[in-house]
Coordinates of N, CA and C in Angstrom, one line a residue:
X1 N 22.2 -78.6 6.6 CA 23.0 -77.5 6.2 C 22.2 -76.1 6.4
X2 N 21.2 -76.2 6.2 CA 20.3 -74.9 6.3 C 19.9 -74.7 7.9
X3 N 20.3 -75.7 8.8 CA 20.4 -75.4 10.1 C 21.5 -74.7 10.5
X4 N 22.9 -75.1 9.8 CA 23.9 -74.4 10.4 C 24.1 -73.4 9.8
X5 N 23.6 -72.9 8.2 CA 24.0 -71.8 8.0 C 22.7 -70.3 8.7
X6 N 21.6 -71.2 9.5 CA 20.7 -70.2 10.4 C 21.6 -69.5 11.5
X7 N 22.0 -70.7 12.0 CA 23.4 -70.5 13.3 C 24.0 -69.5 12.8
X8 N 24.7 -69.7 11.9 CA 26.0 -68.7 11.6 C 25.3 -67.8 11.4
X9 N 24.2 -67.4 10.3 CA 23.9 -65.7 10.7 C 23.3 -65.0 11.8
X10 N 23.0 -65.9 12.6 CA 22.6 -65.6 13.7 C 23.6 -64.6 15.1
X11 N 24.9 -65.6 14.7 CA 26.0 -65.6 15.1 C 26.7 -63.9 14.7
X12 N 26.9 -63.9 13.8 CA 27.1 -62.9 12.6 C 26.4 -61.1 13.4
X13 N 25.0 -61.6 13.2 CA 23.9 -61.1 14.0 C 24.6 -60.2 15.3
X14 N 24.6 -61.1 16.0 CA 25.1 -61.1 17.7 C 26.5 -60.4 17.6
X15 N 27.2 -60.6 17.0 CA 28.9 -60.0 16.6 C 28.3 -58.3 16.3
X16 N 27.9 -58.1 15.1 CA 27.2 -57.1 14.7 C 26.9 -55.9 15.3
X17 N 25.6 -56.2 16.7 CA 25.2 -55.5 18.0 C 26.1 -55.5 18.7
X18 N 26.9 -56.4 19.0 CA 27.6 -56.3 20.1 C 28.8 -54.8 19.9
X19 N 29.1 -55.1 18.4 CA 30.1 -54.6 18.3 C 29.6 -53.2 17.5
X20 N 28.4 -52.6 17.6 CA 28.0 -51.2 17.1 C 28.6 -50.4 17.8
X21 N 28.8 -49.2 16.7 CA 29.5 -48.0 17.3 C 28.8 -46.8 16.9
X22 N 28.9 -46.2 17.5 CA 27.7 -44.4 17.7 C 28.7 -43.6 17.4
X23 N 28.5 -42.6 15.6 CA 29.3 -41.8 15.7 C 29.2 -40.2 16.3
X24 N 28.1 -40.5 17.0 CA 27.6 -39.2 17.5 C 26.4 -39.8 18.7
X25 N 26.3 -38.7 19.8 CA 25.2 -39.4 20.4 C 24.7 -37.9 21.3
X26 N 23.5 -37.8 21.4 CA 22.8 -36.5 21.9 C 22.0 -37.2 23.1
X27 N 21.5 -35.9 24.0 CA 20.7 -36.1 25.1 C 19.0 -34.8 25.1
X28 N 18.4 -35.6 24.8 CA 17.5 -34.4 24.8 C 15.9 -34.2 25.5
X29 N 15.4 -33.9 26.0 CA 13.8 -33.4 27.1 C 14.0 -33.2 28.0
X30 N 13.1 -32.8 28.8 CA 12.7 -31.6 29.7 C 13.4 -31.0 30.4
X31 N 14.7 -32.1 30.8 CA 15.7 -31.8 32.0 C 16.6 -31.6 31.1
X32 N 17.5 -30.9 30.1 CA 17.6 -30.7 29.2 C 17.9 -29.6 29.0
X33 N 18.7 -28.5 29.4 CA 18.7 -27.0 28.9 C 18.8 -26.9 27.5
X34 N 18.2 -26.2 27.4 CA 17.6 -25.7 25.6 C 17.0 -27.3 24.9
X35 N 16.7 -28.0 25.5 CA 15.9 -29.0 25.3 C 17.5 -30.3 24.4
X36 N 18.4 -29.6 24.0 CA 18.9 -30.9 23.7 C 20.6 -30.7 23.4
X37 N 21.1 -31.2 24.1 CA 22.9 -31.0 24.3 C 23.8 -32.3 23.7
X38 N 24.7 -32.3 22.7 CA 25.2 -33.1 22.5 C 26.5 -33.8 23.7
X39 N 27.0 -35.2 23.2 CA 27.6 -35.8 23.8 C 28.7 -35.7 23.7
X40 N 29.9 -35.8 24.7 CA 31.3 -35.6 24.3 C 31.4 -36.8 24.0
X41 N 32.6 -36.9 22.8 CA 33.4 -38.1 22.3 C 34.3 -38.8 22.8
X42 N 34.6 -39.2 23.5 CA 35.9 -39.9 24.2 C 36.8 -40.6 23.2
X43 N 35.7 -41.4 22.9 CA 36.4 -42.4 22.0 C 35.0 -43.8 21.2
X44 N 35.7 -44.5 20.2 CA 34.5 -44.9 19.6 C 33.7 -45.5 20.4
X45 N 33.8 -45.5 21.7 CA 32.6 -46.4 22.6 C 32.9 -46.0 23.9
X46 N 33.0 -44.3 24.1 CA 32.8 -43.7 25.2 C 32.7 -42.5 25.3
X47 N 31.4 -41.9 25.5 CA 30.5 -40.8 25.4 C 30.4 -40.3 27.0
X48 N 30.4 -38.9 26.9 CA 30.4 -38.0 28.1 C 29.8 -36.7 27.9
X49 N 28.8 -36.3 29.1 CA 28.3 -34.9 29.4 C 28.4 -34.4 30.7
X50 N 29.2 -33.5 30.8 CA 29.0 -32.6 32.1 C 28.5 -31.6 31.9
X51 N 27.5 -31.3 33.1 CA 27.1 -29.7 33.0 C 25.5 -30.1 33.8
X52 N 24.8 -29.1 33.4 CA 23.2 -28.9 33.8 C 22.4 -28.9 33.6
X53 N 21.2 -30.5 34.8 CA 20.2 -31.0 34.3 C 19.4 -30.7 35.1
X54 N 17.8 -30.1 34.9 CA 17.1 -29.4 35.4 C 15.8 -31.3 35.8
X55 N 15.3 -30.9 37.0 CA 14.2 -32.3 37.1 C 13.1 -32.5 35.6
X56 N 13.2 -33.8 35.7 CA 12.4 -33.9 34.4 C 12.3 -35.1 33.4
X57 N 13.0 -35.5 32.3 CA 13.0 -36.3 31.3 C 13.8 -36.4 30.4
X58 N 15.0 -37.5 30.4 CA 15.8 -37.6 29.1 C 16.1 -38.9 28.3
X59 N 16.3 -38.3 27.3 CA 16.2 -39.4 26.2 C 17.7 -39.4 26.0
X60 N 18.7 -40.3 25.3 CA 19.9 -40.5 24.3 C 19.5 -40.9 23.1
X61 N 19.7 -40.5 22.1 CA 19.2 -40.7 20.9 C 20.7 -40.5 20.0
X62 N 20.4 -40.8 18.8 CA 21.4 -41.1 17.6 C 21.7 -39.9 17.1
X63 N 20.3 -38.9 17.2 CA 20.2 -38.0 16.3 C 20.0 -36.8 16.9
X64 N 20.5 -35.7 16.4 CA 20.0 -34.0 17.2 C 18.4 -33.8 17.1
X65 N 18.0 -34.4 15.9 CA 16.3 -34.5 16.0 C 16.1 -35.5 15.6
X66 N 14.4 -35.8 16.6 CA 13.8 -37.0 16.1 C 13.6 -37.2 14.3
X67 N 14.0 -38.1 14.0 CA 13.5 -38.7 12.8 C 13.5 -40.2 12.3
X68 N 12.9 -40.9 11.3 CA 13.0 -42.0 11.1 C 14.0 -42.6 11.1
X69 N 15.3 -42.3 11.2 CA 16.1 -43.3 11.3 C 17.2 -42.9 12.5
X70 N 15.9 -42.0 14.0 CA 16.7 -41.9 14.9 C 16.9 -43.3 15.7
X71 N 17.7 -43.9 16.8 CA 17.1 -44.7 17.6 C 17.7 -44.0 18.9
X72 N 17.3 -44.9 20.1 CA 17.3 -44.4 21.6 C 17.6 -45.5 22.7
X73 N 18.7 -44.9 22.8 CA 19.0 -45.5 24.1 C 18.4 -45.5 25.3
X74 N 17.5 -47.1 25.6 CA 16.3 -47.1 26.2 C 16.6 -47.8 27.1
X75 N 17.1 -47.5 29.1 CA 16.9 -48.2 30.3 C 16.6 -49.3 30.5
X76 N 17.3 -50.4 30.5 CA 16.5 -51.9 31.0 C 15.8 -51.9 31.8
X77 N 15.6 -50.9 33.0 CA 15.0 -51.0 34.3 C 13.9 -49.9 33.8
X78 N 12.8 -50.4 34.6 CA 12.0 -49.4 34.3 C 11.8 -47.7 35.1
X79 N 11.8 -46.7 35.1 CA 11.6 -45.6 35.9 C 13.3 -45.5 36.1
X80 N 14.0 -45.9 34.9 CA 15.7 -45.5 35.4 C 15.8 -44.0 36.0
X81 N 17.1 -43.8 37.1 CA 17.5 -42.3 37.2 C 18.5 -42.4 36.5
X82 N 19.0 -41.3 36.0 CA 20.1 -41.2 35.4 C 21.4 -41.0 37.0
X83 N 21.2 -40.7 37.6 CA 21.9 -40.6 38.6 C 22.3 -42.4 39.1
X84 N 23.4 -43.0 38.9 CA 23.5 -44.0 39.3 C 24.7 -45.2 39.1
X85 N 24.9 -46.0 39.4 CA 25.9 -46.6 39.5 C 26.6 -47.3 38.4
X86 N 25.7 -47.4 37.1 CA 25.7 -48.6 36.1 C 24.7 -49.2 35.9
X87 N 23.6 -48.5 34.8 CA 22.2 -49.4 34.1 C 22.3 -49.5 32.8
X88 N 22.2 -50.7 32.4 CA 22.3 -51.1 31.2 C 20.8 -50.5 30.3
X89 N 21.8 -50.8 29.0 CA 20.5 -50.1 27.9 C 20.4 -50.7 26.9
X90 N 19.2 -50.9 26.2 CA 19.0 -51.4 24.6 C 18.7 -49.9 23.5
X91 N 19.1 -50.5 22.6 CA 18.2 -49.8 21.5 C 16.9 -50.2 21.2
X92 N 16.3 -48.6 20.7 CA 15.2 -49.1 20.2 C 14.4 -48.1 19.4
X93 N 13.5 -48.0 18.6 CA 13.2 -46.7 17.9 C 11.8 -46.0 18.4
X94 N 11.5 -46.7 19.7 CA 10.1 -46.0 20.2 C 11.0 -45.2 21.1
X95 N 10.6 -43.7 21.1 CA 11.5 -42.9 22.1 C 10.2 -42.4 23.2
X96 N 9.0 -42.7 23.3 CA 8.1 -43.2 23.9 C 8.8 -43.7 25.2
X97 N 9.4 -44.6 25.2 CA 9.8 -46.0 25.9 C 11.4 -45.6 26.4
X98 N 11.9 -45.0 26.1 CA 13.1 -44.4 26.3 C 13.6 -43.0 27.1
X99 N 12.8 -43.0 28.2 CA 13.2 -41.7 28.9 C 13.9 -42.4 30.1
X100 N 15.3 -41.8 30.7 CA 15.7 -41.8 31.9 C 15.1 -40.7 32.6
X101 N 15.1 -40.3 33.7 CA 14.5 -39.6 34.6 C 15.6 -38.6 35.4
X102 N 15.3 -37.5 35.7 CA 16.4 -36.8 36.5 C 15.4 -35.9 37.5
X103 N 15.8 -36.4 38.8 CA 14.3 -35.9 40.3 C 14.8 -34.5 40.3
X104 N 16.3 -34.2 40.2 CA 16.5 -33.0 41.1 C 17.1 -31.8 40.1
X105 N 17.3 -30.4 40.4 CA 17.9 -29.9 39.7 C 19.5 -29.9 40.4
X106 N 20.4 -29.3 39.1 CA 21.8 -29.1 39.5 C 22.6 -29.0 38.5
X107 N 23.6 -28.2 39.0 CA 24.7 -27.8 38.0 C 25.5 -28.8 37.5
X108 N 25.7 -29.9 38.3 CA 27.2 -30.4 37.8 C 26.7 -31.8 38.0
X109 N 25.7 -32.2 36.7 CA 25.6 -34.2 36.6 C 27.0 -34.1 36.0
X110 N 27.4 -35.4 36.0 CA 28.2 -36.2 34.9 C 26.9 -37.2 34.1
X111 N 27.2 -37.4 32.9 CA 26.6 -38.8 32.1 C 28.0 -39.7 32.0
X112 N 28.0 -40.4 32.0 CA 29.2 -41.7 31.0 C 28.4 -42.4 30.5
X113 N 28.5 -43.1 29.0 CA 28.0 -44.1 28.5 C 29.0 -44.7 27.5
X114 N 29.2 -46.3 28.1 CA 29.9 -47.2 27.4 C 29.3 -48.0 26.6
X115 N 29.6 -47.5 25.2 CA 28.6 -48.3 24.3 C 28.3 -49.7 24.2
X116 N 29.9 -49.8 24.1 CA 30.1 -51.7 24.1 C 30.2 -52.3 24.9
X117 N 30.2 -52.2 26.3 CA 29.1 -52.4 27.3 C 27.6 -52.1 27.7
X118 N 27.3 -51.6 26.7 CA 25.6 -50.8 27.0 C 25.6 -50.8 28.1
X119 N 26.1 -49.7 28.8 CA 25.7 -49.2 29.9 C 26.0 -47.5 30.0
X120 N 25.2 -46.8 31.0 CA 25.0 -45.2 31.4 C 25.2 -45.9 32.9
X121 N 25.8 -44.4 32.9 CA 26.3 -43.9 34.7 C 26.2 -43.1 34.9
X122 N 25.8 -42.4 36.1 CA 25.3 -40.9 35.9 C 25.9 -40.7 37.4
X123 N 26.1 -39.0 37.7 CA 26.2 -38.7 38.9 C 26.0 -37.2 39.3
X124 N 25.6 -36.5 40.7 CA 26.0 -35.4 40.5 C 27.3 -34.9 41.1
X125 N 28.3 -34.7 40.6 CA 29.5 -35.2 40.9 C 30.2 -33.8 42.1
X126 N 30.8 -34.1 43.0 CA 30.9 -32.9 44.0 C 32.6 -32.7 44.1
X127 N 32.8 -31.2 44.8 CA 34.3 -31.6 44.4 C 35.1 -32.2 45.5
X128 N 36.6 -32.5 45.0 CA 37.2 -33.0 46.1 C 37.6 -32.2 47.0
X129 N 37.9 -32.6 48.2 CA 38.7 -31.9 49.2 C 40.4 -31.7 49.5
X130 N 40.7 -32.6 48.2 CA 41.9 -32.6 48.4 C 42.5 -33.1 46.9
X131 N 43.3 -32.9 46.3 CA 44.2 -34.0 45.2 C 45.7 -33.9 45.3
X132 N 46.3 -35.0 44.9 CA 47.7 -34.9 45.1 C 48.4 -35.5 43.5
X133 N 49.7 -35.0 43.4 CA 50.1 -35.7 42.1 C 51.6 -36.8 42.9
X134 N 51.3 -37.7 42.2 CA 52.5 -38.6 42.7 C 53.1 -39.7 41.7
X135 N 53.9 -40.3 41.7 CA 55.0 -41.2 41.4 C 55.9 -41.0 40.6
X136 N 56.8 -41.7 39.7 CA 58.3 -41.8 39.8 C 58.9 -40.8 39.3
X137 N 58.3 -39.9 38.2 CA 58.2 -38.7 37.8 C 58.4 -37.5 38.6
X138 N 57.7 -37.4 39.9 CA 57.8 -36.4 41.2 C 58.7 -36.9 41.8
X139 N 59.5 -38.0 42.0 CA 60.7 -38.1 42.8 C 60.0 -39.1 44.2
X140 N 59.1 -39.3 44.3 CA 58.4 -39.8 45.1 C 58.3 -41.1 44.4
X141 N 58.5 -42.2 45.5 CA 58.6 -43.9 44.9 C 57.3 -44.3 45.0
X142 N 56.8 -45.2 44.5 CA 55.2 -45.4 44.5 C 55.1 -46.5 45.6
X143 N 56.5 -47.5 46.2 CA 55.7 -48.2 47.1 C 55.6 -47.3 48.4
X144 N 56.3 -46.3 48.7 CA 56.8 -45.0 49.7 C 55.8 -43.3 49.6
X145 N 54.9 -44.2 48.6 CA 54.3 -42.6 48.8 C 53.5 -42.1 49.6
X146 N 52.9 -43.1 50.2 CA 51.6 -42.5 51.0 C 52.2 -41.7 52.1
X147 N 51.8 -40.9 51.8 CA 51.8 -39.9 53.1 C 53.0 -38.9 52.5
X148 N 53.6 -38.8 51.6 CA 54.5 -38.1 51.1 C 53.8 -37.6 49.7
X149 N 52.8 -37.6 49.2 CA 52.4 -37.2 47.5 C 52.3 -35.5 47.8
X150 N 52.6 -35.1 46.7 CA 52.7 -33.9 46.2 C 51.0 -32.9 46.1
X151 N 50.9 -32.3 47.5 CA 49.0 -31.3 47.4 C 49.6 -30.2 45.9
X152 N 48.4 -30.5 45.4 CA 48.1 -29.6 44.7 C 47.1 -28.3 45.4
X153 N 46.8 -27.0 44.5 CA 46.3 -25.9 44.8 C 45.0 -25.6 44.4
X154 N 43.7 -25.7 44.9 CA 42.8 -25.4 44.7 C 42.2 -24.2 44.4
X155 N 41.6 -24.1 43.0 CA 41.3 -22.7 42.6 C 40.0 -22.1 43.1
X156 N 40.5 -21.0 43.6 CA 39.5 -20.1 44.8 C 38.2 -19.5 44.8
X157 N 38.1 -19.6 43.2 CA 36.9 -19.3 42.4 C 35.9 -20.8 41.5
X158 N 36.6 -21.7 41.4 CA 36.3 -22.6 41.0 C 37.0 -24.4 41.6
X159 N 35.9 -24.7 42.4 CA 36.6 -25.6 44.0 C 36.7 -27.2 42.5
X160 N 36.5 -27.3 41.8 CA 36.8 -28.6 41.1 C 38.4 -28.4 40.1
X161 N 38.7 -26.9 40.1 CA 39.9 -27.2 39.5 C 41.4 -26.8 40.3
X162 N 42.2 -27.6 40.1 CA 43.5 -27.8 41.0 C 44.7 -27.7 40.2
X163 N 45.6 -26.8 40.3 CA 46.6 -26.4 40.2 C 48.5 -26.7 40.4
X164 N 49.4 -27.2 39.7 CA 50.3 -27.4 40.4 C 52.0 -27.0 39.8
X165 N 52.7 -26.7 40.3 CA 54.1 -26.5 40.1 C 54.8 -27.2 40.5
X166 N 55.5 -27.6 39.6 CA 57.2 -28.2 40.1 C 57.7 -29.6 39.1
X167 N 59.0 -29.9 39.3 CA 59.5 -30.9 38.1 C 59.7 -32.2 38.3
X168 N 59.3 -31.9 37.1 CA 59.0 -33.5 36.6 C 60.2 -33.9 35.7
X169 N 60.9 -35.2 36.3 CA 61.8 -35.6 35.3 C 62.3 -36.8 35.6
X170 N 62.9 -37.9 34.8 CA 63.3 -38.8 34.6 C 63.8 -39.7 36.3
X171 N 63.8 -40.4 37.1 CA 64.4 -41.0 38.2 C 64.3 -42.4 38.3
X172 N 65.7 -43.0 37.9 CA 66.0 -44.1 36.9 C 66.3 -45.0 38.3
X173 N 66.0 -44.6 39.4 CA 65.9 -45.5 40.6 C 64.8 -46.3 40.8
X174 N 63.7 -45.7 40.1 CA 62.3 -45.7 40.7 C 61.9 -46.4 39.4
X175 N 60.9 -47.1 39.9 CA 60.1 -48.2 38.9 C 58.9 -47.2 38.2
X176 N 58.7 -47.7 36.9 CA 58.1 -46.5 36.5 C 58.4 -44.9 36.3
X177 N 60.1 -44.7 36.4 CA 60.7 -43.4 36.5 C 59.9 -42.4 35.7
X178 N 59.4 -42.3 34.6 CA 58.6 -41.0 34.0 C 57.3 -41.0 34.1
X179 N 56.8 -41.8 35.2 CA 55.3 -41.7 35.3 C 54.7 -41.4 36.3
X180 N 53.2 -40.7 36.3 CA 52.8 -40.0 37.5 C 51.2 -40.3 37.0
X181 N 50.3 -40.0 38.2 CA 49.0 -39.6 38.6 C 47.9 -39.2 39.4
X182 N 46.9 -39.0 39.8 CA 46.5 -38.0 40.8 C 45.7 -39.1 41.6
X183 N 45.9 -38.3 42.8 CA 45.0 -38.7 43.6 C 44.1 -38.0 44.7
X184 N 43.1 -38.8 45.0 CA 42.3 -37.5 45.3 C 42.5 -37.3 47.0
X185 N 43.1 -38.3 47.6 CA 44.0 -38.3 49.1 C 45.3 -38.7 49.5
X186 N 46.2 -38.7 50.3 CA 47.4 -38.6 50.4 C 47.8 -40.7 50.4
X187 N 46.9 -41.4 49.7 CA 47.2 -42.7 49.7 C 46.7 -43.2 48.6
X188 N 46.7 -44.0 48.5 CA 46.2 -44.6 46.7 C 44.9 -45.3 46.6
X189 N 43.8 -44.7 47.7 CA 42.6 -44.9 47.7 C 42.0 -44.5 48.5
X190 N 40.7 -44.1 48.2 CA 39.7 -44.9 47.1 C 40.2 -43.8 45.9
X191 N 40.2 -42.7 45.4 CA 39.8 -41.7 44.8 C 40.9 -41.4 43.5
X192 N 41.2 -41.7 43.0 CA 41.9 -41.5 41.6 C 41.7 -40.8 40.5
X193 N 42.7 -40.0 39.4 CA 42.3 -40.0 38.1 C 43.4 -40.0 38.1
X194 N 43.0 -40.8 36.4 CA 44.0 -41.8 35.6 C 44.0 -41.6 34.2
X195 N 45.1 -41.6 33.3 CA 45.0 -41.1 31.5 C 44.0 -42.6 31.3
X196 N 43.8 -42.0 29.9 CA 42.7 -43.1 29.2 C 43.6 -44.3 28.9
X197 N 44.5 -44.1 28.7 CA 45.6 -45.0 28.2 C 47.5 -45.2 28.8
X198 N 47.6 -46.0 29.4 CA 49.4 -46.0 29.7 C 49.6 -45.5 28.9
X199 N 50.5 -44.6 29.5 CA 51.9 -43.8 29.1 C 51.2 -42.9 28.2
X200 N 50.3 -42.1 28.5 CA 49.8 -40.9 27.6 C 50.8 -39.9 28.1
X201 N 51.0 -38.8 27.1 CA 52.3 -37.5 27.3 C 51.3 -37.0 27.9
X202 N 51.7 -35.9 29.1 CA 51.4 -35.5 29.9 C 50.8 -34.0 29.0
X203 N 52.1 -34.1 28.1 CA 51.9 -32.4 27.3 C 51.0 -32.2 25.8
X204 N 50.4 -33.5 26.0 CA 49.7 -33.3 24.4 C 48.3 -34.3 25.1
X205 N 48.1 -35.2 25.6 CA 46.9 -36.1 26.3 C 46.0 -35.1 27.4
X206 N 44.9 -34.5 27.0 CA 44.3 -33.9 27.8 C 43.2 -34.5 28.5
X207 N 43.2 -35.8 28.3 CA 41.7 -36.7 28.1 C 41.7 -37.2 29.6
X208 N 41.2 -37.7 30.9 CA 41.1 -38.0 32.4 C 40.1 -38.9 32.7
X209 N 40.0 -39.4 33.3 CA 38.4 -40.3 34.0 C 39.0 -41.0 35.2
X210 N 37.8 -40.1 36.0 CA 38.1 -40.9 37.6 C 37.6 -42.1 37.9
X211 N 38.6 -43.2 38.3 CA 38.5 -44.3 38.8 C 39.2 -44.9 37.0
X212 N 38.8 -46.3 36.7 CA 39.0 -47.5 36.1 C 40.5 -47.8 36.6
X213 N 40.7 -48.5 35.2 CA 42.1 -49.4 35.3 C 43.0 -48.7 35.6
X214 N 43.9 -48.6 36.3 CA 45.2 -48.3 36.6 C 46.7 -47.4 35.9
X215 N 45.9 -46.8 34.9 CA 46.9 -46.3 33.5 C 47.4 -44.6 34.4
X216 N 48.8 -44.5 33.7 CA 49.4 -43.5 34.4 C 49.6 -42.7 33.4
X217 N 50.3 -40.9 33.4 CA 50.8 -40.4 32.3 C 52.5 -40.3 32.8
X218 N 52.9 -40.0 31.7 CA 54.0 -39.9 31.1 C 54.9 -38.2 30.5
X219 N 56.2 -38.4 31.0 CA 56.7 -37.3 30.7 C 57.7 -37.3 29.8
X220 N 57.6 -36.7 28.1 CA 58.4 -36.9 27.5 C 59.7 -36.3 26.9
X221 N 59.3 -35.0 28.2 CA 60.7 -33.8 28.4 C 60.6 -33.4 29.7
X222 N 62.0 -33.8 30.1 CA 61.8 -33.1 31.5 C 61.8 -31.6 31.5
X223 N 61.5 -31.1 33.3 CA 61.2 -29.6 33.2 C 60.5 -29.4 34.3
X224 N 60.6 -27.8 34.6 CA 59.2 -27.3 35.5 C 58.1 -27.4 34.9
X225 N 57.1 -27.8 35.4 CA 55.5 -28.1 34.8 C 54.6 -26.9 35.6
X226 N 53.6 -26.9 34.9 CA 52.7 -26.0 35.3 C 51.8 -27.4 34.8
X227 N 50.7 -27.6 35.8 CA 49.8 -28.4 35.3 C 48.3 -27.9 36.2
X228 N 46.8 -28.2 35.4 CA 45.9 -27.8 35.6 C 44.9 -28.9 35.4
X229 N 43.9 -29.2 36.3 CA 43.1 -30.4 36.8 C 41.6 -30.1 36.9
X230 N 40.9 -30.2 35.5 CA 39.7 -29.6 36.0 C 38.7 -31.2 36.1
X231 N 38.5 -31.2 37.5 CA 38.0 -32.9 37.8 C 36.5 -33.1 37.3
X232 N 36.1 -32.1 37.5 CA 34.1 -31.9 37.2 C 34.5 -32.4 35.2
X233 N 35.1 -31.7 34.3 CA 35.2 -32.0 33.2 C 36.0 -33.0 32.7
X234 N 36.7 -33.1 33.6 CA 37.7 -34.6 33.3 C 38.9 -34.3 32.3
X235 N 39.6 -33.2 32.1 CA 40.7 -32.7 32.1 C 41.7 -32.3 32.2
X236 N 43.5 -32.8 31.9 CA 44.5 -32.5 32.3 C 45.3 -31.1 31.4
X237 N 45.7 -30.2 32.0 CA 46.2 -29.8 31.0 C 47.7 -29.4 31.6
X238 N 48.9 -29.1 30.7 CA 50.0 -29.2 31.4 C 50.9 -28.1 30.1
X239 N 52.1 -27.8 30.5 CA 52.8 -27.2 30.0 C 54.8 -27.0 30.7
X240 N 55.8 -26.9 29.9 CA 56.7 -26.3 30.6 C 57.0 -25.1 30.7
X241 N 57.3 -24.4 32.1 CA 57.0 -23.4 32.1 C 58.5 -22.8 32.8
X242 N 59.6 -23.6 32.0 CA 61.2 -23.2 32.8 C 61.8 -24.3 32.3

């Protein structure tokens, strides 16, 4: 009996970590402007930073300052870059032992970190050359679009944000009739952004992330749209404007 009830808290245990959630999460040393920048919130188990990391040393920690009951998101691999595809991380409370690394300077990393996957992804993210908005919403059919999606307008002062006009409304022909999403070429790959969630309103969901699963937004008044795409921050914003 005292063997299975080891099991079970064991068990219990493992459920526990697995399933921790960070209600806050900071980035802080050397590469670090002003030594320490908090993390955007996505959602309870997805944290984001864009902006500017100088060469040098960073930590993720719990806390805006060290203290006893900070802990640190600490690289499996050893000499991690933060620049990278997907490295997993443990906690731990030596922040000693917990620096990712950043070689170069520059304006525009991204961080991602998926808690409940323990993993960080980093990049220095560059802009597109192109975005388009497309499906059933623009009138354009999704198995018919390539080569037909809708260019957006590149802002002349700032090459990551994209601009666009025109209506959006209901087309009860087309599968998916009130839904749309961007793409970053006139075909449905590689290059995407996608709402966090199916069928987010296009006019209240400002939330984006390039690439994952397949989720589209939604229009829940038709109309002329004015919409605004800032890809470096991961941003939709939209409005009717007629």
């Amino acid at each position: 009996m005292k063997k299975i009830y080891s099991i079970a808290i064991a068990l219990l245990a493992c459920v526990a970590v697995s399933a921790q959630q960070y209600k806050e999460l900071w980035i802080a040393g050397s590469a670090v402007p002003g030594g320490v920048q908090k993390l955007q919130t996505v959602s309870d188990n997805d944290f984001k930073y864009a902006g500017k990391l100088q060469a040098g040393e960073l930590c993720v920690m719990t806390t805006k300052k060290t203290g006893k009951d900070t802990r640190f998101l600490m690289p499996v691999l050893p000499d991690a870059n933060v620049a990278n595809r997907g490295i997993g991380f443990k906690e731990t409370a030596d922040g000693k032992e917990a620096a990712w690394q950043v070689l170069v300077d520059d304006d525009h990393y991204r961080i991602h970190l998926t808690t409940d996957r323990h993993q960080l992804q980093g990049e220095i993210f560059q802009p597109w050359g192109e975005l388009f908005i497309a499906g059933g919403a623009t009138g354009t059919t999704w198995r018919k679009a390539e080569g037909h999606m809708l260019l957006m307008k590149q802002d002349i002062d700032n090459p990551y944000v994209w601009s666009w006009e025109g209506e959006l409304k209901e087309h009860s022909d087309v599968e998916e009739p009130r839904s749309f999403k961007f793409m970053g070429q006139d075909r449905w790959s590689p290059k995407a952004l996608h709402a966090y969630r199916q069928d987010a309103d296009i006019l209240t969901d400002q939330k984006a992330r390039v690439g994952g699963p397949d989720t589209k937004w939604t229009i829940s008044k038709e109309g002329r749209y004015r919409i605004v795409v800032d890809l470096f921050n991961e941003t939709v914003k939209a409005e009717i404007i007629k």
